[in-house]
Amino acid sequence: DLNAQGTALESYGIKVQSEPQTSDQEYIVRELVQKKVLSPDTKVNQVSVHDSVCYLDLSEEFTNAVGTISPELALYAVVNSVIAQTDVDTVQILIDGKDMTDVAPGQRDVAMVFQNYAIYPTMSVYGNIEFGLKNNKVPKEERKKRIREVAEKVGLTDYLDRSPSTLSGGQRQRVALARAMSKNPKVFLMDEPLSNLDAKLRNQMRAEIILLREKINTTFIYVTHDQTEAMTLGDRIVIMKDGFIQQVGTPTEVFEHPVNLFVAGFIGAPQMNTFRTELVRENGKYYVTPLGSRIEVDGETGENLAAKAVDSRSVVLGVRPEHITLSQPGPHAIPCTIIVNEMMGSELHIHAETEDGAQLVVRVPTLGLRRQERAELVNGAKIHVSFPGEVMHLFDPETERNLIYG
């Protein structure tokens, strides 16, 4: 479906002709440089997909991409347009170990799902799903079989005769998914497929995509700015900033072991609290002194610091809001004042300010919180908070790299 794909790419500023020529390479590279996705001296070497991993070989900064998440969505144009569209001299495309460089884009065994659905309003749901199969000259009986199978998987069996104009946003996105699934592709390329849906539908479709992935054993490359989608849908996540990969890892790895301050603040909601403080090494133990308190760095973090023989130094201390608790006054507690209390239903998000003017966020579960205690958590109230040493993240103030995992 080159016309629909070309239209979607054009909406992001990259024009692709229905039959790309080798001269397109200069245009695409020039556009990516202008958009600051690539530096002017970057050479496009190779893109390949194999064993559920997309390998991007553009320069030393670009490696191992499977699903991308970035505030600027810097990489999706490279991945989606190169794998699905371009036919250029300086790119080699390997899918499942097979060289697809000189294969026409429509024959590369990939399927794309777009943010704007890219379905045909004049065709029925059945016609939309069938369109790609017809172009690939799939026999009629086989087309019927595939359409019935994918319609059942995405819950569209009762809507096959309907026009897209009669469908909800979630149902239209299912049509786009069904059309992609009907091709039985080696690779699914998904460009923010849920961003046009409201919150309820996003949650529903996210669950459906997770179930879909369990039914279909194939590669998904999913680009999103929504960390919830990345954390729940991805086997591995590539986090990017300004066109450069910051970290590649499983959802657990990037959450528990962020390699730098950007990743630490980007993954997790509310974002990680950070404080400038001192790391003190005394008698083989480590302590931090944030905001007048003194807390031992113990557990795995303390062991790793000792193994790396880290000396006393200035650090940026990071602690996630869910790891901070309300506490009684004491040497390990930080006094602060509530400035905002957000009621989120199952928990409170308490925004507080310390005596030094630093601000932090604390997530307080409402379960088990007595009514009198909740009534006291009002703006202007004085509270004390604390956190255990094993939940700390320590970063270099200059490089912003994690002292242990960076």
XYZ file of C-alpha atoms in Angstrom:
406
model
C 0.000 0.000 0.000
C 2.546 2.552 -1.171
C 0.117 5.439 -1.576
C -1.163 5.210 2.011
C 2.376 4.733 3.376
C 3.730 7.616 1.312
C 0.940 9.880 2.549
C 1.664 8.999 6.169
C 5.376 9.630 5.747
C 4.684 12.935 4.008
C 2.700 14.048 7.060
C 5.980 13.854 8.947
C 7.949 15.733 6.333
C 9.576 12.876 4.398
C 8.265 12.395 0.868
C 8.643 8.990 -0.734
C 7.666 8.292 -4.319
C 5.621 5.206 -5.121
C 8.624 3.757 -6.982
C 11.758 4.990 -5.134
C 14.874 5.585 -7.222
C 18.474 5.309 -6.099
C 18.670 9.098 -6.130
C 16.198 9.111 -3.221
C 19.094 8.313 -0.891
C 20.574 11.805 -1.150
C 17.178 13.362 -0.499
C 16.387 11.177 2.521
C 19.798 11.692 4.129
C 19.558 15.437 3.512
C 16.117 15.550 5.133
C 17.271 13.551 8.150
C 20.301 15.790 8.596
C 18.105 18.878 8.369
C 15.771 17.431 11.019
C 18.856 16.706 13.173
C 18.105 12.998 13.187
C 21.539 12.396 11.651
C 24.706 14.446 11.872
C 26.056 15.741 8.535
C 28.946 13.255 8.505
C 26.878 10.178 9.401
C 27.018 7.372 6.836
C 24.042 5.031 6.467
C 25.521 1.551 6.347
C 23.003 -1.183 7.106
C 19.560 -1.912 8.537
C 18.532 -5.475 9.289
C 15.807 -7.330 11.168
C 16.452 -10.800 12.537
C 15.208 -12.828 15.507
C 12.908 -10.065 16.762
C 15.713 -7.458 16.800
C 16.158 -4.551 14.434
C 19.856 -3.753 13.985
C 20.627 -0.222 12.865
C 24.161 0.437 11.636
C 24.421 4.150 10.944
C 27.374 5.166 13.102
C 28.943 4.242 16.418
C 26.047 5.922 18.233
C 23.322 3.772 16.608
C 23.031 0.114 17.642
C 20.381 -2.496 18.544
C 16.919 -0.991 18.117
C 13.745 -2.964 18.667
C 11.172 -0.455 19.861
C 11.942 3.239 20.184
C 10.762 5.784 22.730
C 11.818 9.398 22.588
C 10.372 12.832 23.371
C 11.265 13.925 19.850
C 10.526 10.560 18.156
C 13.851 11.077 16.398
C 14.418 7.601 14.981
C 11.064 6.433 13.669
C 11.521 8.119 10.293
C 14.808 6.278 9.830
C 13.490 2.856 10.847
C 10.103 2.960 9.158
C 11.084 4.683 5.938
C 14.300 2.726 5.429
C 12.837 -0.714 6.154
C 9.548 -0.201 4.359
C 10.209 2.378 1.667
C 13.687 3.255 0.493
C 15.720 1.556 -2.190
C 19.144 3.177 -1.973
C 22.758 2.311 -2.687
C 24.181 2.837 0.801
C 21.620 0.742 2.708
C 21.480 -3.022 3.024
C 18.239 -4.391 4.449
C 18.227 -7.893 5.925
C 14.938 -9.355 7.152
C 15.120 -12.740 8.828
C 18.603 -13.112 7.378
C 17.493 -12.465 3.789
C 18.792 -9.529 1.745
C 15.807 -7.346 0.845
C 17.750 -4.342 -0.418
C 16.799 -4.759 -4.081
C 13.323 -6.120 -3.367
C 10.441 -3.751 -4.089
C 9.107 -2.176 -0.847
C 5.736 -3.846 -1.277
C 7.415 -7.248 -1.457
C 9.664 -6.930 1.613
C 7.270 -8.819 3.838
C 6.688 -5.915 6.208
C 3.425 -4.302 7.296
C 2.892 -0.818 8.679
C 0.269 0.528 11.064
C 0.016 4.300 11.175
C -1.062 6.918 13.650
C -3.764 8.162 11.255
C -5.043 4.640 10.408
C -4.493 5.118 6.617
C -7.632 3.162 5.729
C -9.724 3.784 2.618
C -13.052 5.527 3.385
C -14.740 4.308 0.188
C -14.056 0.637 0.930
C -15.787 -1.565 3.455
C -13.880 -3.056 6.361
C -13.597 -6.253 4.337
C -12.291 -4.321 1.332
C -9.677 -2.519 3.391
C -8.319 -5.743 4.817
C -8.420 -7.404 1.402
C -6.666 -4.591 -0.467
C -3.081 -5.619 0.216
C -3.849 -9.271 -0.392
C -5.317 -8.431 -3.796
C -2.231 -6.444 -4.732
C -0.084 -9.422 -3.782
C -2.284 -11.647 -5.973
C -3.339 -13.920 -3.129
C -6.013 -16.374 -4.400
C -9.603 -15.433 -3.569
C -10.321 -18.387 -1.275
C -7.102 -17.800 0.613
C -8.004 -14.118 0.963
C -11.381 -15.016 2.472
C -9.764 -17.401 4.924
C -7.167 -14.878 6.101
C -9.689 -12.057 6.415
C -12.026 -14.167 8.542
C -9.139 -15.268 10.761
C -7.723 -11.795 11.418
C -11.194 -10.259 11.814
C -11.910 -12.766 14.560
C -8.601 -12.042 16.294
C -9.240 -8.292 16.447
C -12.990 -8.496 17.058
C -14.210 -7.229 13.675
C -16.212 -10.236 12.478
C -19.524 -8.400 12.826
C -18.214 -5.259 11.108
C -16.773 -6.591 7.838
C -19.579 -5.116 5.697
C -19.510 -1.722 7.344
C -17.995 1.505 6.063
C -15.081 2.958 8.094
C -17.147 6.133 8.632
C -19.522 4.163 10.867
C -16.717 2.884 13.127
C -15.221 4.319 16.287
C -11.555 5.313 16.482
C -10.649 2.071 18.200
C -12.469 0.002 15.578
C -10.732 1.864 12.741
C -7.371 1.131 14.322
C -8.347 -2.519 14.500
C -9.038 -2.421 10.765
C -5.517 -1.108 10.209
C -4.129 -3.861 12.448
C -6.182 -6.518 10.668
C -4.977 -5.338 7.260
C -1.369 -5.565 8.451
C -1.931 -8.981 10.069
C -3.543 -10.432 6.951
C -0.209 -10.259 5.128
C 1.442 -12.551 7.709
C 4.501 -10.261 7.630
C 7.937 -10.951 9.045
C 7.968 -7.441 10.575
C 5.280 -5.112 11.920
C 6.239 -1.417 11.856
C 3.993 0.598 14.155
C 4.091 4.381 14.174
C 2.267 5.606 17.305
C -0.824 3.543 16.448
C -2.699 4.493 19.628
C -1.954 8.211 19.913
C -5.214 9.314 18.255
C -7.365 7.350 20.700
C -8.785 8.589 23.989
C -7.371 7.277 27.279
C -9.927 4.481 27.718
C -9.483 3.191 24.166
C -5.684 3.416 24.443
C -5.752 1.169 27.493
C -8.078 -1.271 25.746
C -6.078 -1.374 22.504
C -2.797 -1.687 24.399
C -4.128 -4.826 26.061
C -5.332 -6.120 22.694
C -1.903 -5.593 21.124
C -0.300 -7.514 24.000
C -2.712 -10.397 23.371
C -2.083 -10.104 19.636
C 1.656 -10.456 20.157
C 1.061 -13.662 22.070
C -0.873 -15.060 19.088
C 1.548 -13.867 16.406
C 5.185 -14.881 16.683
C 6.813 -12.094 14.693
C 8.863 -8.934 15.102
C 7.178 -5.713 16.208
C 8.985 -2.382 15.918
C 6.844 0.081 17.829
C 7.592 3.808 18.037
C 5.970 5.853 20.778
C 6.448 8.848 23.047
C 4.262 7.154 25.682
C 6.412 5.397 28.279
C 3.454 3.287 29.419
C 3.159 1.787 25.944
C 6.898 1.181 25.779
C 7.052 -0.438 29.224
C 4.030 -2.684 28.704
C 4.473 -3.648 25.041
C 8.222 -3.873 24.597
C 10.481 -6.862 25.188
C 13.297 -4.377 24.842
C 13.212 -0.593 24.763
C 15.479 1.865 22.994
C 15.388 5.286 24.678
C 16.586 8.172 22.537
C 17.440 11.833 22.959
C 18.393 14.236 20.168
C 18.726 11.334 17.748
C 21.171 9.358 19.898
C 20.484 6.158 21.766
C 20.686 6.641 25.532
C 19.934 3.097 26.694
C 18.818 -0.270 25.347
C 17.313 -2.806 27.724
C 14.281 -4.636 29.005
C 11.584 -2.560 30.720
C 12.889 -3.778 34.094
C 16.472 -2.871 33.249
C 15.767 0.682 32.114
C 13.522 1.314 35.122
C 15.744 -0.171 37.811
C 19.154 0.637 36.317
C 18.956 3.883 34.295
C 22.340 4.663 32.764
C 21.993 8.438 33.045
C 19.838 11.215 34.442
C 17.830 11.577 31.237
C 16.670 7.967 31.291
C 16.054 8.150 35.046
C 13.762 11.142 34.625
C 12.101 9.920 31.449
C 11.020 6.482 32.651
C 8.651 6.486 35.608
C 5.658 8.642 36.526
C 5.885 10.880 38.414
C 9.513 11.239 37.394
C 12.428 10.469 39.688
C 13.312 12.991 42.419
C 16.909 14.251 42.207
C 19.066 16.108 44.730
C 22.620 17.448 44.669
C 24.401 15.987 47.676
C 27.626 14.429 48.920
C 28.582 10.763 48.891
C 30.757 9.987 51.926
C 32.879 6.870 52.326
C 33.642 5.943 55.951
C 35.061 2.672 57.276
C 34.069 0.736 54.179
C 30.506 2.092 54.186
C 28.846 4.780 52.108
C 26.506 7.544 53.220
C 24.636 10.368 51.492
C 23.667 13.606 53.189
C 20.688 15.021 51.295
C 19.019 18.082 52.746
C 20.571 17.731 56.213
C 19.901 14.021 56.718
C 22.423 11.164 56.791
C 21.421 7.904 55.106
C 23.541 4.807 54.605
C 23.789 3.500 51.055
C 23.259 -0.205 51.603
C 21.985 -3.221 49.700
C 23.105 -3.852 46.118
C 23.921 -0.177 45.549
C 26.366 -0.075 48.455
C 27.971 -3.357 47.367
C 28.455 -2.092 43.828
C 30.015 1.157 45.035
C 32.472 -0.827 47.154
C 33.267 -3.150 44.252
C 34.089 -0.126 42.081
C 36.052 1.481 44.952
C 34.176 4.767 44.572
C 35.631 7.506 46.802
C 33.839 10.342 48.591
C 32.531 12.832 46.035
C 29.676 15.072 44.972
C 26.756 13.228 43.384
C 23.233 13.655 42.126
C 21.010 11.407 44.226
C 17.911 9.986 42.562
C 14.953 8.419 44.382
C 11.645 7.442 42.799
C 8.443 8.879 44.368
C 7.100 5.401 45.175
C 10.215 4.637 47.241
C 9.766 7.633 49.567
C 7.554 7.224 52.622
C 6.110 9.490 55.298
C 8.084 9.115 58.527
C 8.706 10.480 61.992
C 11.395 13.127 62.694
C 14.889 11.679 63.025
C 18.443 11.701 61.618
C 17.330 9.781 58.518
C 14.246 11.911 57.859
C 13.943 14.975 55.640
C 11.642 17.772 56.886
C 9.514 19.455 54.229
C 6.282 21.346 53.606
C 3.381 20.185 51.442
C 2.738 22.556 48.541
C 0.317 20.426 46.474
C -1.628 17.259 47.301
C -3.069 15.459 44.268
C -5.753 12.861 44.937
C -5.243 10.111 42.341
C -7.731 7.598 43.751
C -5.643 4.704 45.021
C -2.810 7.019 46.034
C -1.870 10.595 46.821
C 0.820 12.461 44.911
C 2.255 14.815 47.486
C 4.446 17.622 46.147
C 6.603 18.987 48.943
C 9.352 21.557 49.393
C 12.341 21.063 51.664
C 13.901 23.683 53.923
C 16.565 24.237 51.242
C 13.932 24.993 48.613
C 14.279 21.677 46.791
C 11.059 20.051 45.615
C 10.133 16.385 45.667
C 7.140 14.164 44.958
C 5.950 11.354 47.231
C 3.443 8.655 46.233
C 1.356 7.723 49.279
C -1.083 4.766 48.968
C -4.515 5.624 50.355
C -5.095 2.015 51.426
C -4.395 1.827 55.160
C -4.208 5.605 55.533
C -6.525 6.654 58.349
C -9.026 9.425 57.699
C -7.371 11.699 60.285
C -3.943 11.140 58.687
C -5.300 11.987 55.267
C -7.006 15.115 56.625
C -3.647 16.343 57.966
C -1.963 16.105 54.538
C -3.035 19.550 53.375
C -1.152 22.359 51.670
C 1.223 24.020 54.124
C 1.401 21.022 56.473
C 4.820 20.043 57.850
C 5.862 16.435 57.183
C 8.972 14.242 57.307
C 9.923 11.766 54.607
C 12.587 9.079 54.333
C 13.766 6.309 52.018
C 15.932 3.199 52.387
C 19.480 3.114 51.079
C 18.952 0.282 48.613
C 16.596 2.322 46.404
C 19.076 5.118 45.682
C 20.429 5.970 42.241
C 23.695 7.895 42.116
C 24.832 9.995 39.151
C 27.893 12.044 38.251
C 26.919 15.759 38.354
C 29.117 16.576 35.352
C 28.555 13.666 32.957
C 25.090 12.751 34.358
C 26.103 9.080 34.010
C 25.071 6.493 36.605
C 28.057 5.778 38.874
C 27.313 2.051 38.780
C 25.480 1.260 35.537
C 26.583 4.162 33.331
